[in-house]
Coordinates of C-alpha atoms in Angstrom, one line a residue:
X1 CA 0.0 0.0 0.0
X2 CA 1.3 3.4 -0.9
X3 CA 1.2 5.7 2.1
X4 CA 3.3 8.5 0.8
X5 CA 2.1 11.0 -1.8
X6 CA 4.9 13.6 -1.5
X7 CA 7.5 11.7 -3.6
X8 CA 9.8 11.0 -0.6
X9 CA 13.1 9.3 -1.2
X10 CA 14.9 7.1 1.3
X11 CA 18.7 7.0 0.8
X12 CA 20.4 4.0 2.4
X13 CA 24.1 4.3 3.3
X14 CA 25.8 1.0 4.0
X15 CA 28.6 0.5 6.5
X16 CA 32.1 -0.7 6.3
X17 CA 32.7 -4.2 4.8
X18 CA 29.4 -4.0 2.9
X19 CA 27.7 -2.7 -0.2
X20 CA 24.1 -1.9 -1.2
X21 CA 23.1 -5.5 -1.1
X22 CA 23.2 -5.4 2.7
X23 CA 19.9 -3.5 2.5
X24 CA 18.2 -6.2 0.2
X25 CA 15.6 -7.2 2.8
X26 CA 14.7 -3.6 3.6
X27 CA 14.2 -2.2 0.1
X28 CA 11.0 -3.9 -1.1
X29 CA 9.0 -3.2 2.0
X30 CA 9.9 0.5 1.8
X31 CA 9.0 0.6 -1.9
X32 CA 5.7 -1.1 -1.2
X33 CA 5.0 1.6 1.4
X34 CA 5.3 4.2 -1.4
X35 CA 8.9 5.4 -0.9
X36 CA 11.5 5.7 -3.5
X37 CA 14.7 3.9 -2.4
X38 CA 18.3 4.5 -3.4
X39 CA 21.3 2.6 -2.0
X40 CA 24.3 5.0 -2.0
X41 CA 27.3 3.2 -3.5
X42 CA 29.9 4.4 -1.0
X43 CA 33.5 4.0 -2.2
X44 CA 34.8 3.8 1.4
X45 CA 37.9 5.7 0.3
X46 CA 37.5 8.7 2.7
X47 CA 34.7 10.2 4.8
X48 CA 34.6 13.2 2.5
X49 CA 34.4 11.0 -0.6
X50 CA 31.5 9.0 0.9
X51 CA 29.6 12.1 2.0
X52 CA 30.0 13.5 -1.6
X53 CA 28.3 10.4 -3.0
X54 CA 25.2 10.9 -0.8
X55 CA 25.2 14.6 -1.4
X56 CA 24.9 13.9 -5.2
X57 CA 22.0 11.6 -4.7
X58 CA 20.2 14.1 -2.5
X59 CA 20.8 16.9 -5.0
X60 CA 19.1 14.8 -7.7
X61 CA 16.2 13.7 -5.5
X62 CA 12.7 15.2 -6.1
X63 CA 10.8 15.8 -2.9
X64 CA 11.8 15.2 0.8
X65 CA 14.6 12.9 1.7
X66 CA 15.1 10.5 4.6
X67 CA 18.8 9.5 5.1
X68 CA 19.5 6.1 6.7
X69 CA 23.0 5.1 7.8
X70 CA 24.2 1.8 9.2
X71 CA 27.4 1.7 11.3
X72 CA 30.0 3.8 9.5
X73 CA 27.2 5.0 7.3
X74 CA 25.8 7.0 10.2
X75 CA 28.9 9.3 10.1
X76 CA 28.3 9.7 6.4
X77 CA 24.7 10.8 6.5
X78 CA 25.6 13.1 9.4
X79 CA 27.9 15.0 6.9
X80 CA 25.1 15.8 4.4
X81 CA 23.7 19.3 5.0
X82 CA 20.7 19.9 2.8
X83 CA 17.2 21.4 3.4
X84 CA 15.9 18.4 1.4
X85 CA 16.8 16.0 4.2
X86 CA 13.8 15.9 6.6
X87 CA 14.9 13.1 8.9
X88 CA 17.9 10.9 9.8
X89 CA 17.8 7.3 10.8
X90 CA 20.8 5.7 12.5
X91 CA 21.0 1.9 12.5
X92 CA 23.5 0.7 15.1
X93 CA 25.4 3.6 13.7
X94 CA 28.4 5.8 14.5
X95 CA 27.7 9.5 14.9
X96 CA 30.8 11.6 15.6
X97 CA 30.3 15.2 16.7
X98 CA 32.1 18.2 15.2
X99 CA 35.9 17.8 15.6
X100 CA 35.7 14.0 16.3
X101 CA 36.6 11.1 14.1
X102 CA 34.8 7.9 13.4
X103 CA 37.6 6.1 15.3
X104 CA 37.0 8.3 18.3
X105 CA 33.5 7.1 18.8
X106 CA 34.1 3.5 17.6
X107 CA 36.8 3.0 20.2
X108 CA 35.1 5.1 22.9
X109 CA 34.0 2.1 25.1
X110 CA 35.3 -1.4 25.8
X111 CA 35.1 -3.7 22.8
X112 CA 33.2 -7.0 22.9
X113 CA 35.4 -10.1 23.4
X114 CA 34.2 -11.5 20.1
X115 CA 35.0 -8.2 18.2
X116 CA 37.8 -9.0 15.8
X117 CA 41.2 -7.3 15.8
X118 CA 41.4 -4.9 12.9
X119 CA 44.4 -3.4 11.1
X120 CA 45.0 -1.8 7.7
X121 CA 46.9 -3.6 4.9
X122 CA 49.9 -2.1 3.1
X123 CA 47.6 0.2 1.1
X124 CA 45.7 1.5 4.1
X125 CA 42.5 -0.5 3.7
X126 CA 41.0 -2.5 6.6
X127 CA 39.5 -5.9 5.8
X128 CA 37.2 -7.8 8.0
X129 CA 38.5 -11.4 8.7
X130 CA 36.1 -13.9 7.4
X131 CA 35.2 -15.3 10.8
X132 CA 34.5 -11.7 11.9
X133 CA 31.1 -11.8 10.2
X134 CA 29.8 -14.9 12.1
X135 CA 31.5 -13.7 15.4
X136 CA 30.5 -10.1 15.4
X137 CA 29.3 -8.3 12.3
X138 CA 26.2 -10.4 11.9
X139 CA 26.3 -13.1 14.5
X140 CA 22.6 -13.7 14.4
X141 CA 22.6 -14.3 10.6
X142 CA 22.6 -17.7 9.0
X143 CA 25.9 -19.4 8.2
X144 CA 25.0 -19.0 4.5
X145 CA 24.4 -15.2 4.9
X146 CA 27.7 -14.8 6.7
X147 CA 29.6 -16.7 3.9
X148 CA 28.1 -14.3 1.4
X149 CA 28.9 -11.3 3.6
X150 CA 32.5 -12.3 3.8
X151 CA 32.7 -12.9 0.0
X152 CA 31.2 -9.6 -1.1
X153 CA 32.8 -7.4 1.6
X154 CA 34.5 -4.1 0.6
X155 CA 37.3 -2.8 2.7
X156 CA 37.3 0.6 4.3
X157 CA 40.2 3.0 4.1
X158 CA 41.8 4.4 7.2
X159 CA 41.0 7.8 5.8
X160 CA 37.3 7.2 6.5
X161 CA 37.9 6.8 10.2
X162 CA 40.7 9.3 10.8
X163 CA 39.2 12.4 9.3
X164 CA 37.7 14.9 11.7
X165 CA 34.1 15.7 10.8
X166 CA 32.3 19.1 10.6
X167 CA 29.1 20.2 12.3
X168 CA 26.8 17.2 12.0
X169 CA 23.4 17.3 10.3
X170 CA 21.8 15.7 13.4
X171 CA 22.3 19.0 15.2
X172 CA 19.4 20.5 13.2
X173 CA 17.5 17.5 11.8
X174 CA 15.0 15.1 13.5
X175 CA 16.8 11.8 14.1
X176 CA 15.9 8.3 15.0
X177 CA 18.3 5.7 16.4
X178 CA 17.9 2.0 16.3
X179 CA 20.0 0.8 19.2
X180 CA 21.3 -2.8 18.8
X181 CA 21.4 -4.3 22.3
X182 CA 23.3 -7.4 21.2
X183 CA 25.9 -5.5 19.0
X184 CA 29.4 -7.0 19.2
X185 CA 31.0 -4.3 16.9
X186 CA 29.8 -1.0 18.4
X187 CA 29.3 -1.2 22.1
X188 CA 25.6 -0.6 23.0
X189 CA 26.8 1.8 25.7
X190 CA 28.5 3.9 23.0
X191 CA 25.3 3.7 20.9
X192 CA 23.2 5.1 23.7
X193 CA 25.7 7.8 24.4
X194 CA 25.6 9.0 20.7
X195 CA 21.8 8.6 20.4
X196 CA 21.1 10.6 23.6
X197 CA 23.7 13.2 22.6
X198 CA 22.0 13.9 19.3
X199 CA 18.5 13.9 21.0
X200 CA 17.3 11.1 18.8
X201 CA 14.2 9.1 19.2
X202 CA 15.7 5.9 20.5
X203 CA 14.3 2.5 19.5
X204 CA 16.2 -0.2 21.4
X205 CA 15.9 -3.8 20.3
X206 CA 17.6 -7.2 21.0
X207 CA 19.3 -7.3 17.6
X208 CA 22.9 -7.7 16.4
X209 CA 25.1 -5.3 14.5
X210 CA 23.4 -6.0 11.2
X211 CA 19.7 -5.8 11.8
X212 CA 18.9 -5.0 8.2
X213 CA 20.0 -8.6 7.6
X214 CA 18.9 -10.3 10.7
X215 CA 15.8 -8.3 11.7
X216 CA 14.7 -6.4 8.6
X217 CA 11.2 -5.7 9.8
X218 CA 12.6 -3.8 12.8
X219 CA 14.7 -1.6 10.6
X220 CA 11.8 -1.0 8.2
X221 CA 9.5 0.0 11.1
X222 CA 12.0 2.7 12.3
X223 CA 12.5 4.1 8.9
X224 CA 8.7 4.3 8.2
X225 CA 8.3 5.9 11.6
X226 CA 10.8 8.6 10.7
X227 CA 9.3 9.0 7.2
X228 CA 5.8 9.4 8.5
X229 CA 6.8 11.8 11.3
X230 CA 8.5 14.1 8.8
X231 CA 6.3 13.5 5.7
X232 CA 4.8 16.9 5.8
X233 CA 7.8 18.8 7.0

């Protein structure tokens, strides 16, 4: 059923070690609700590069925009400053404040004992060890889903996590935060700190770090809530 008549667009920004396919279970329900959906193809080469990709999509969008970011993607959507953007949705996401880096918030609190050790390769890209998907990235997913995740992963450059960000969009934009209570990559304590700092509507659920894969309906519900609340803004 089509609930939206204002031509709203949802832009989905994936996290590190992922691509647009990580949203595959979320896309169709959003489209069926009447929203246009675009998965931003982040190059993961620098924070500024990634923000630029989303900015380009927003510039081309007709009507209001809802930006959704998973994990590192939360830092990316925070960098997009546009009057077209009516709401922000953070899915187990990182949200550095002005002058902070992604690494600052990622390493703010104690890491889970199953969180893998990460280090850049000779070219400055960080890969997720294959076992990291089943252990921490999406530990509630099926074995088959984690095999696929490891196979299609895209590494993230250290530039993405070391660049200090500017004034974030969440300072002036209504925000929602899906807090992943069973996250093994981003400490839930860190998530709550960021969500409360931004004044977000917090929706806390017993999901892992990748709820778009393991609890897609939960993600869809939060996105639709944000879209409905800001549909006439």
